[in-house]
PDB file of C-alpha atoms and ligand atoms in Angstrom:
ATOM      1  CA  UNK A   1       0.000   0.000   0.000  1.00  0.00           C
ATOM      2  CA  UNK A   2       1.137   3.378  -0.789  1.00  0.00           C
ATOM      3  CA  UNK A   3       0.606   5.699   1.354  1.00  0.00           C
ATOM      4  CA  UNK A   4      -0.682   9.209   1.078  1.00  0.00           C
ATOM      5  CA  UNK A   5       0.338  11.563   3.498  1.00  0.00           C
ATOM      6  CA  UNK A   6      -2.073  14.736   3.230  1.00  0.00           C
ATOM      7  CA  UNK A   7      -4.376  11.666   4.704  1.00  0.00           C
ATOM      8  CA  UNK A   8      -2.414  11.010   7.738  1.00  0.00           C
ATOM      9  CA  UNK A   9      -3.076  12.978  10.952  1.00  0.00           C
ATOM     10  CA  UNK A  10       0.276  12.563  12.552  1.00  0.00           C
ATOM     11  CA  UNK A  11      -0.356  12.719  16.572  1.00  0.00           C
ATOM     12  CA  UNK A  12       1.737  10.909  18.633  1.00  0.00           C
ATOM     13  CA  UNK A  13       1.964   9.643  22.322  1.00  0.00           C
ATOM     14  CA  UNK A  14       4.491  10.044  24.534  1.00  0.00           C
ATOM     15  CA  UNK A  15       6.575   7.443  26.833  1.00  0.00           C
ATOM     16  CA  UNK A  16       3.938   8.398  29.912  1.00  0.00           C
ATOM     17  CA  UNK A  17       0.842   7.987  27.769  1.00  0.00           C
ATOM     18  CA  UNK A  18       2.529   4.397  26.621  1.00  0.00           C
ATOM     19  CA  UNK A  19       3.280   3.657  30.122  1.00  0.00           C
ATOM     20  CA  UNK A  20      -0.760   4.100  31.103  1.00  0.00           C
ATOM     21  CA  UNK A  21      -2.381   2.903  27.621  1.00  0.00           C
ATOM     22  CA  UNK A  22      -0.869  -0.339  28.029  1.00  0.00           C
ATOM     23  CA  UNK A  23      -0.168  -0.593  31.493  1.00  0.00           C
ATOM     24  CA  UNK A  24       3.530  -0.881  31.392  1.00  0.00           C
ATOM     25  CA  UNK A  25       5.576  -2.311  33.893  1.00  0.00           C
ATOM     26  CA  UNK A  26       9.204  -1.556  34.566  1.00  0.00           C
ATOM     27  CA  UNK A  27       9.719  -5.335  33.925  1.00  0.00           C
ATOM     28  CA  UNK A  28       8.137  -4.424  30.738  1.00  0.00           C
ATOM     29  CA  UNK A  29       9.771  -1.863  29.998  1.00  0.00           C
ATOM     30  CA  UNK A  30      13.234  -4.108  30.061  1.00  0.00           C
ATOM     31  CA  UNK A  31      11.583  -5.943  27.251  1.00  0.00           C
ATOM     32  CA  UNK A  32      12.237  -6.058  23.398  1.00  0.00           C
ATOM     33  CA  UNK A  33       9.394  -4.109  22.528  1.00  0.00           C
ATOM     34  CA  UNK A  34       7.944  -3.805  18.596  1.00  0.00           C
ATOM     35  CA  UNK A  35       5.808  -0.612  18.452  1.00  0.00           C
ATOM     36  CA  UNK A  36       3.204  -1.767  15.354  1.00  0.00           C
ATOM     37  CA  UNK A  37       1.794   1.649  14.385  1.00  0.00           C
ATOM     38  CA  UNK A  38       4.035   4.181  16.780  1.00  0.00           C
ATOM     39  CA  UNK A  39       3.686   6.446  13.897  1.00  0.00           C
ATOM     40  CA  UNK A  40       5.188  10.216  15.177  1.00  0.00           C
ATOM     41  CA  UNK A  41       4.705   9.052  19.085  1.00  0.00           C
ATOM     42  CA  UNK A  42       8.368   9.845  21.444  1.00  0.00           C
ATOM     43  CA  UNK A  43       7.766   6.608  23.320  1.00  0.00           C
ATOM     44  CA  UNK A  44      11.002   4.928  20.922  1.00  0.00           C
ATOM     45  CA  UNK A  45      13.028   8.254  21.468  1.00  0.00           C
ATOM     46  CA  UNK A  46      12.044   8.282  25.320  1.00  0.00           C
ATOM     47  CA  UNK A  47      12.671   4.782  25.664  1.00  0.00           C
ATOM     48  CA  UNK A  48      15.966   4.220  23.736  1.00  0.00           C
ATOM     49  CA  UNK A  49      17.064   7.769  25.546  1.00  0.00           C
ATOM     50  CA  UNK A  50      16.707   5.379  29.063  1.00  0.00           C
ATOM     51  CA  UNK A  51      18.770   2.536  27.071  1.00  0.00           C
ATOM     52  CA  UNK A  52      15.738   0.598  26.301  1.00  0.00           C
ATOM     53  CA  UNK A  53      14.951  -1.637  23.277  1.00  0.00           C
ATOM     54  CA  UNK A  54      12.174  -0.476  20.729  1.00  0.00           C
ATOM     55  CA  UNK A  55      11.674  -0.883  17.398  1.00  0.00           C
ATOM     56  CA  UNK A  56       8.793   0.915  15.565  1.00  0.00           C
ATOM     57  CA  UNK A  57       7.263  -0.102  12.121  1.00  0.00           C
ATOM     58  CA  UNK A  58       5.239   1.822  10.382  1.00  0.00           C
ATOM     59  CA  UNK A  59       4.320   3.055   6.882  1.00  0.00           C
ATOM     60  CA  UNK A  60       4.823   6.664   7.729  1.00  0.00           C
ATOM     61  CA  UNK A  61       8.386   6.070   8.184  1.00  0.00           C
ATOM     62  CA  UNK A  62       8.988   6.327   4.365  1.00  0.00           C
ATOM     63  CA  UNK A  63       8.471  10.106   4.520  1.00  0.00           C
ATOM     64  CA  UNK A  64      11.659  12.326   5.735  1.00  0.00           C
ATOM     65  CA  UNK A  65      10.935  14.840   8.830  1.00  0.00           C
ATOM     66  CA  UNK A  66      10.473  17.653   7.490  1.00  0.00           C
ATOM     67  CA  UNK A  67       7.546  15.809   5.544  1.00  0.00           C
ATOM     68  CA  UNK A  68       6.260  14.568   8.447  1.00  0.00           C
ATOM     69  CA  UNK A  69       6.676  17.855  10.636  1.00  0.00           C
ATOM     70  CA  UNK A  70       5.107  19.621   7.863  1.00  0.00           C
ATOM     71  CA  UNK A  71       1.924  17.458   7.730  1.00  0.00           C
ATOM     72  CA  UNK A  72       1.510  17.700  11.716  1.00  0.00           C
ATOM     73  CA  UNK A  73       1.692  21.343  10.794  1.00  0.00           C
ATOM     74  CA  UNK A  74      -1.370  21.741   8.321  1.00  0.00           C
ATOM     75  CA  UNK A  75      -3.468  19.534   9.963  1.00  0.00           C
ATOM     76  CA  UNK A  76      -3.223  20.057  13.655  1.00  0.00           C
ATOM     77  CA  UNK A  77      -5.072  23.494  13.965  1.00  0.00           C
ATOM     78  CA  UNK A  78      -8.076  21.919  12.724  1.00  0.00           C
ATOM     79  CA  UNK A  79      -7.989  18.584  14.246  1.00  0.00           C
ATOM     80  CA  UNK A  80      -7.992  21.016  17.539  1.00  0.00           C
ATOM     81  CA  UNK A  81     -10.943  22.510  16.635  1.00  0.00           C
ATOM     82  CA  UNK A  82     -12.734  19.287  16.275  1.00  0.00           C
ATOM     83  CA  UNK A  83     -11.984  18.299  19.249  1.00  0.00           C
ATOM     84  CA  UNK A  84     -12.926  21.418  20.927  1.00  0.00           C
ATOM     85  CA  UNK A  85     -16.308  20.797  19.075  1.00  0.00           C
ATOM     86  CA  UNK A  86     -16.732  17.702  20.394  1.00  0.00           C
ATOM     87  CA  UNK A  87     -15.853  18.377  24.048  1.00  0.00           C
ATOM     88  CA  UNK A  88     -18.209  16.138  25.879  1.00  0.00           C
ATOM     89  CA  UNK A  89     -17.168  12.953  23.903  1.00  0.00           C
ATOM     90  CA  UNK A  90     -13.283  13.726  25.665  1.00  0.00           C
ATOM     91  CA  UNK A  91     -12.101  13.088  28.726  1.00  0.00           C
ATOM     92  CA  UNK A  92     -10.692  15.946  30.515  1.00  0.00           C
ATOM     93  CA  UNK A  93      -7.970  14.568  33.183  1.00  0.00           C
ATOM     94  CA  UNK A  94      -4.546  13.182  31.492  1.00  0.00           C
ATOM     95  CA  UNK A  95      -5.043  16.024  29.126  1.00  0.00           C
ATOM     96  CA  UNK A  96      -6.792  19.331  30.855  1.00  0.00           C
ATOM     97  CA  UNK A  97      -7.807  20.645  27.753  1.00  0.00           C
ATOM     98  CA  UNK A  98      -7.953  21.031  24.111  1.00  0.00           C
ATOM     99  CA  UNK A  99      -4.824  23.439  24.102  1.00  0.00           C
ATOM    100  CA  UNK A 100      -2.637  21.157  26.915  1.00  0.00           C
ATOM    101  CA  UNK A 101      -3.838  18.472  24.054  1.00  0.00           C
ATOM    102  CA  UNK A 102      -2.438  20.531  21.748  1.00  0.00           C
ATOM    103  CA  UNK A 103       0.830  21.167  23.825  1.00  0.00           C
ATOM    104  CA  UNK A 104       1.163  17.645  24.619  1.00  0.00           C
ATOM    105  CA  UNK A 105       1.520  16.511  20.702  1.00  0.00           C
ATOM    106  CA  UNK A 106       3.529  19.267  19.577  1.00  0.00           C
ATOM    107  CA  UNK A 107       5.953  18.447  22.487  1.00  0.00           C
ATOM    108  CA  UNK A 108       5.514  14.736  21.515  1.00  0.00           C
ATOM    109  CA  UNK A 109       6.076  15.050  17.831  1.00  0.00           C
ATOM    110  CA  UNK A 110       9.434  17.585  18.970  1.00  0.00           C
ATOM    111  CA  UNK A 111      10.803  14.601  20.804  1.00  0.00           C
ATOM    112  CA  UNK A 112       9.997  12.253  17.900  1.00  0.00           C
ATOM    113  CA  UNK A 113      11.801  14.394  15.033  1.00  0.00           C
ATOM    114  CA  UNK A 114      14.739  14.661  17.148  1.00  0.00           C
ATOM    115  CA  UNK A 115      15.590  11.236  16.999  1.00  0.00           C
ATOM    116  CA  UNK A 116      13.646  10.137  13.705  1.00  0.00           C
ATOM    117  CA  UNK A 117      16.580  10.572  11.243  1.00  0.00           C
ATOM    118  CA  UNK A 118      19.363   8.804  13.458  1.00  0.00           C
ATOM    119  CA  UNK A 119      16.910   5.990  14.771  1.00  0.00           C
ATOM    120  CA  UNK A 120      15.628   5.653  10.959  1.00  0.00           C
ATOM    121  CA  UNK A 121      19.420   4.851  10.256  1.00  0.00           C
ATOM    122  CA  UNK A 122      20.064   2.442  13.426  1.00  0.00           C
ATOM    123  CA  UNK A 123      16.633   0.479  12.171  1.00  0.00           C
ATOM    124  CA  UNK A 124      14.781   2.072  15.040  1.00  0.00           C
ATOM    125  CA  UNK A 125      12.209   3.365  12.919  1.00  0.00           C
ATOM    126  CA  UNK A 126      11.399   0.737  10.202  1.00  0.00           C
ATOM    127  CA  UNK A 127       8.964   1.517   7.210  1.00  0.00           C
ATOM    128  CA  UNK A 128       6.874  -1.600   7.583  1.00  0.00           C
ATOM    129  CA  UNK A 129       2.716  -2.444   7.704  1.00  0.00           C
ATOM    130  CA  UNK A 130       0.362  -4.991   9.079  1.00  0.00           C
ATOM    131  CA  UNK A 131      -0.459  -7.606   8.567  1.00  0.00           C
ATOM    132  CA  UNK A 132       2.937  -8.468   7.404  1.00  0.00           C
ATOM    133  CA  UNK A 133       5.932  -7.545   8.911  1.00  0.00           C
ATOM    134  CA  UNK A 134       9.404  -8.138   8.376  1.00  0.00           C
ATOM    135  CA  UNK A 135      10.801  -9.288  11.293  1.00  0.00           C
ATOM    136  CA  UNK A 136      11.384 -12.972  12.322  1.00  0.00           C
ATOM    137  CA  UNK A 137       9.262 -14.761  14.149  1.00  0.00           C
ATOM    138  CA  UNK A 138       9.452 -13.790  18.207  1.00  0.00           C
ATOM    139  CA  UNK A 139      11.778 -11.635  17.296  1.00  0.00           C
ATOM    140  CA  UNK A 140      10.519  -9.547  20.576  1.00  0.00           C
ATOM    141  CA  UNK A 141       8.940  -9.876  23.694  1.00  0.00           C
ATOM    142  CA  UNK A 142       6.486  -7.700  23.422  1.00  0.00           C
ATOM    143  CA  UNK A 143       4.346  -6.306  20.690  1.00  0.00           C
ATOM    144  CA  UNK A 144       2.299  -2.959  21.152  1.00  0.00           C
ATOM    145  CA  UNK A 145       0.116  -1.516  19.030  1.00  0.00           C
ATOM    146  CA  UNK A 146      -2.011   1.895  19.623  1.00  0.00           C
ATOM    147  CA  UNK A 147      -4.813   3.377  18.057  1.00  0.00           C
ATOM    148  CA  UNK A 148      -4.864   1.667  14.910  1.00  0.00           C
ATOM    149  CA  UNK A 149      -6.280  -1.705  15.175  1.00  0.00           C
ATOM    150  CA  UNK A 150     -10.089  -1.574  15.930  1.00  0.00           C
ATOM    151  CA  UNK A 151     -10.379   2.205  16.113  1.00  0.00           C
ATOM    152  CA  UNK A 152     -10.092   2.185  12.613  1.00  0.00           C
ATOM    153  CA  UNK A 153     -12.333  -0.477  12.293  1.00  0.00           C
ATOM    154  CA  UNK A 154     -14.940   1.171   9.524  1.00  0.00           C
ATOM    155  CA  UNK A 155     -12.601   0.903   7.343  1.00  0.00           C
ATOM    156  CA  UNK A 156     -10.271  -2.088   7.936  1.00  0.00           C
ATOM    157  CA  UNK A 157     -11.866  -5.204   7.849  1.00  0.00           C
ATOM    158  CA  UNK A 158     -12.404  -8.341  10.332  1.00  0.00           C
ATOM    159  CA  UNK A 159      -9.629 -10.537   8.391  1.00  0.00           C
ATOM    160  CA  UNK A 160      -7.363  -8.104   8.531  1.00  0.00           C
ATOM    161  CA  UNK A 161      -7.676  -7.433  12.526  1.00  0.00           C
ATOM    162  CA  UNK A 162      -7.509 -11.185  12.763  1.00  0.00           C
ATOM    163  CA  UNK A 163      -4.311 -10.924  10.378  1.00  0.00           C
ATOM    164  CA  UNK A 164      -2.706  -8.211  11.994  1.00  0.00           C
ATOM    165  CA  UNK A 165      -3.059  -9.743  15.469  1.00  0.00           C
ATOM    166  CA  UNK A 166      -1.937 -13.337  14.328  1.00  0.00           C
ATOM    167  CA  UNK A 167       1.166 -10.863  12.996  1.00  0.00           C
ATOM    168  CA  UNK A 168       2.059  -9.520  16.249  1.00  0.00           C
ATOM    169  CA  UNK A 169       1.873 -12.726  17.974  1.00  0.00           C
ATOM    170  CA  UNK A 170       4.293 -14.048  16.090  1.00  0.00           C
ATOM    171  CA  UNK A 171       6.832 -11.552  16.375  1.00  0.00           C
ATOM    172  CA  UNK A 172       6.187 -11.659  19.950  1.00  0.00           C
ATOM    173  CA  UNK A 173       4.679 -14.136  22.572  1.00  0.00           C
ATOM    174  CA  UNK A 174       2.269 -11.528  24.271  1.00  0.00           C
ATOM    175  CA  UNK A 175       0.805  -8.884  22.050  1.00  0.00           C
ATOM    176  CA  UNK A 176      -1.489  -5.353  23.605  1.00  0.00           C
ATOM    177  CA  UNK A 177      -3.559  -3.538  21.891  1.00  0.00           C
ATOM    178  CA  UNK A 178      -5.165   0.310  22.780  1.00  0.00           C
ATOM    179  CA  UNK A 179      -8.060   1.168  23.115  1.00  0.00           C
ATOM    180  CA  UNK A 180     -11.066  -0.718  22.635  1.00  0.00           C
ATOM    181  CA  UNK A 181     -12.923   1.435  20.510  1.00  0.00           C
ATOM    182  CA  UNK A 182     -13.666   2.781  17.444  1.00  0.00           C
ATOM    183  CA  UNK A 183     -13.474   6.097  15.503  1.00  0.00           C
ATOM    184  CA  UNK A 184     -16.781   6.749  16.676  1.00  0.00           C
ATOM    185  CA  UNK A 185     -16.579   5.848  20.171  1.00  0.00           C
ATOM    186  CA  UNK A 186     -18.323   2.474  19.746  1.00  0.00           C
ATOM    187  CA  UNK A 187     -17.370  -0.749  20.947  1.00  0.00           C
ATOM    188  CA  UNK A 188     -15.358  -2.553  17.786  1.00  0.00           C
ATOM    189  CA  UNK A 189     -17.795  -4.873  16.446  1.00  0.00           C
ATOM    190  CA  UNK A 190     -14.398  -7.348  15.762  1.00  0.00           C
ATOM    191  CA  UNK A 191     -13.589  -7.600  19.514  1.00  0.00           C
ATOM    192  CA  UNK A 192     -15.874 -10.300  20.444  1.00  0.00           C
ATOM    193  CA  UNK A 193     -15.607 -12.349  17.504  1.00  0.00           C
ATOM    194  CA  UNK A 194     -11.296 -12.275  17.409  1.00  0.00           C
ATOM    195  CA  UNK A 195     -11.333 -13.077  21.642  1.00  0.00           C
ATOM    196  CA  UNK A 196     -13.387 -15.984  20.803  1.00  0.00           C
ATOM    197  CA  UNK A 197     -11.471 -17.268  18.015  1.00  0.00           C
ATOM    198  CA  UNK A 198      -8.038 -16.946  19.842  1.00  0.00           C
ATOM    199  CA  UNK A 199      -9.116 -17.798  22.904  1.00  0.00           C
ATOM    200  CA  UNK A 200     -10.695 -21.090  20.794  1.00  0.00           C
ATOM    201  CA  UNK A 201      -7.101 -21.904  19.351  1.00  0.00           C
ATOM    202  CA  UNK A 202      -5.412 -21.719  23.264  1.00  0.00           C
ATOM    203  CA  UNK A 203      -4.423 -18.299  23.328  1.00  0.00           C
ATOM    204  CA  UNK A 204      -4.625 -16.443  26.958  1.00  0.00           C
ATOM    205  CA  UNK A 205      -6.779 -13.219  25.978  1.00  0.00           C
ATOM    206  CA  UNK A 206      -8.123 -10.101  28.339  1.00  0.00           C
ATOM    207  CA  UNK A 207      -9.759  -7.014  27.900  1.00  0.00           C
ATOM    208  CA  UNK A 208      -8.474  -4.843  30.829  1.00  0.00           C
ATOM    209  CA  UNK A 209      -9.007  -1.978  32.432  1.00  0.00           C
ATOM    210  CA  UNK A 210      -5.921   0.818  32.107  1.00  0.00           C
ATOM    211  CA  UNK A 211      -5.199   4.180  33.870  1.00  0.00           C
ATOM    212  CA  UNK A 212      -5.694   6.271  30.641  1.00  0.00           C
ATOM    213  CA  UNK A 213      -9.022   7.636  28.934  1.00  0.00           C
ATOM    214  CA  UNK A 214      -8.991  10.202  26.459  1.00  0.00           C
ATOM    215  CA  UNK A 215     -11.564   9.160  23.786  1.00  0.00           C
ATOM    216  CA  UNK A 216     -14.479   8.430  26.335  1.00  0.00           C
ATOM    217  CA  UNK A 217     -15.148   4.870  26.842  1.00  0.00           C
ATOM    218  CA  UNK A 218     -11.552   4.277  25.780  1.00  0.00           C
ATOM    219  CA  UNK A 219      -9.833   2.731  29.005  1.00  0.00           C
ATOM    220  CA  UNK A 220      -9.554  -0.721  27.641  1.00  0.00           C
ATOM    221  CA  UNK A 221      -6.638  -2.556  26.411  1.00  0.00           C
ATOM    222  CA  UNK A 222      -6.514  -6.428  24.883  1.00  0.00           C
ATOM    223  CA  UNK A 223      -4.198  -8.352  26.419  1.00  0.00           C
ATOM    224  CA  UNK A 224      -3.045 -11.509  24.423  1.00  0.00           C
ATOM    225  CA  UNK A 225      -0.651 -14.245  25.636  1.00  0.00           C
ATOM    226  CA  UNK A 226       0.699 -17.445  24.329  1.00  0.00           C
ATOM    227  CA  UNK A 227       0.482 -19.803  26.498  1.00  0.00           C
ATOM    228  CA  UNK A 228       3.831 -21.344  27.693  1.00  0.00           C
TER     229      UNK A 228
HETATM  230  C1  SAM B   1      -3.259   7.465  15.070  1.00  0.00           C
HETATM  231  S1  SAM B   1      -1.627   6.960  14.695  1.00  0.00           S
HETATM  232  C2  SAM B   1      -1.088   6.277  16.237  1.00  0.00           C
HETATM  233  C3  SAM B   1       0.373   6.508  16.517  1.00  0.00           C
HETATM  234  C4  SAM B   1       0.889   5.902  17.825  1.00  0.00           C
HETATM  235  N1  SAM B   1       0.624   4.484  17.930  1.00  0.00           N
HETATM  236  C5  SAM B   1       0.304   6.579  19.021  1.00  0.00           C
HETATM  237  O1  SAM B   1      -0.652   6.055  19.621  1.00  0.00           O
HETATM  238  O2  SAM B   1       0.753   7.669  19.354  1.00  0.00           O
HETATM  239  C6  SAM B   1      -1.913   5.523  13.713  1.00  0.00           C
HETATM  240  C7  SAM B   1      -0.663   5.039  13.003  1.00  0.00           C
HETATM  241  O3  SAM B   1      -0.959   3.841  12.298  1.00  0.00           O
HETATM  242  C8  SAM B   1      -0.144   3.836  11.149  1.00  0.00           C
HETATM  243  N2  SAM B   1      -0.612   2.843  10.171  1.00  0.00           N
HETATM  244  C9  SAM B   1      -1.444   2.999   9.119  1.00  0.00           C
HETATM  245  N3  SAM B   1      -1.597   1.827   8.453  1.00  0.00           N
HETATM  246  C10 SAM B   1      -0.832   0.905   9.100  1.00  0.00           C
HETATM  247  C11 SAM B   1      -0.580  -0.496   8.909  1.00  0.00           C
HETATM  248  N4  SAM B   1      -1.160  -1.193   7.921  1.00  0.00           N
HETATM  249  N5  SAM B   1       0.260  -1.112   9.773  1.00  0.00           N
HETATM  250  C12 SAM B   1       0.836  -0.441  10.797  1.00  0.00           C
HETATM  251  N6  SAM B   1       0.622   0.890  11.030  1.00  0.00           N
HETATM  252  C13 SAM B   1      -0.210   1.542  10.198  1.00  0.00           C
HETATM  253  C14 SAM B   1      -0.220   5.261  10.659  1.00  0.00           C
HETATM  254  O4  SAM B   1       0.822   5.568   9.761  1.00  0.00           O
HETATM  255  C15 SAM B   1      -0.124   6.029  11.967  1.00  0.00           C
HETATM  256  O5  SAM B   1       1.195   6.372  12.277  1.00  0.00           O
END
């Protein structure tokens, strides 16, 4: 797939957000992590700046910085607004408020450019896109991915979730996945069915409840474990 940039909304999540979305522990943290997804987030910069071990994929990751810094530019004014528009369907608490929102990514995609180019060459940062990904299998310990799988759900469909998640399991034995909900703050309609059908082939799966809700309703994470 090619991908068109004027159609990505590059926001990113920091190494705290990370931390909450998926419940983190400092254990984890020690893990070889695969970000699936991390897009423009500083959770790779943050973590490699504490001597940790990340590697993102993602599609974005063809474009240069300045590409990406520019797109973040045109887009985030207006994404700002919407959000403002929609205040009730937000939660106000991580984040105070549309503008610390604001704040937040701007510091977040900062972090993220700073250590794009360099981590790009160290293979970091690796152009790359469910439901295959180059990497051999249990490569890692842990695979994360974040607000891409089910939130998009409208528009990607139920073989593909099932494809993507088979991915990260095997490029890692325990895979998470943030949040729980789509676009329009609905429960994914694939949940159900893809807990059932891993669960049904021996997998260990939970839906659990995290410290972090910005889209309301969205405090859920999927847990999913091989079992040893
Ligand atoms: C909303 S961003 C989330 C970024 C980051 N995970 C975070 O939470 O801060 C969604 C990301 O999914 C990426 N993406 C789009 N298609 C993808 C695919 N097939 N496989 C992996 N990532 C994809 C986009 O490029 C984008 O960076």
């Amino acid at each position: 797939m090619v991908m068109k940039l004027e159609k990505v909304v590059p926001f990113g999540r920091s190494l705290a957000e990370y931390k909450s979305m998926f419940a983190l522990s400092e254990a984890d943290l020690d893990k070889t992590i695969v970000g699936v997804g991390d897009g423009p987030a500083s959770f790779n910069a943050e973590m490699f700046g504490m001597g940790k071990s990340v590697v993102s994929v993602d599609p974005l990751y063809v474009f240069s910085s300045d590409e990406i810094e520019k797109q973040f530019y045109s887009v985030v004014d207006a994404i700002i607004a919407q959000v403002e528009a929609s205040s009730d369907d937000w939660v106000w608490t991580y984040h105070e408020s549309p503008e610390h929102l604001k704040e937040n990514r701007v510091n977040v995609l900062r972090r993220f450019l700073s250590d794009y180019e360099t981590g790009k060459r160290e293979g970091r940062y690796v152009v790359g896109e469910l439901p295959s990904i180059d990497f051999g299998k249990r490569a890692f310990q842990l695979a994360l991915c974040s607000h891409f799988l089910f939130l998009y759900s409208d528009h990607l469909s139920y073989d593909f979730h099932r494809a993507s998640v088979r991915e990260m399991l095997r490029l890692a034995p325990e895979a998470r996945i943030f949040p729980l909900l789509t676009l329009m703050l609905q429960p994914p309609p694939y949940l159900q069915p893809l807990i059932e059908e891993l669960a049904s082939e021996g997998f260990e799966v939970t839906v659990e409840k995290v410290d972090y809700e910005l889209q309301r309703g969205g405090n859920e994470m999927l847990r999913i474990r091989t079992r040893a």
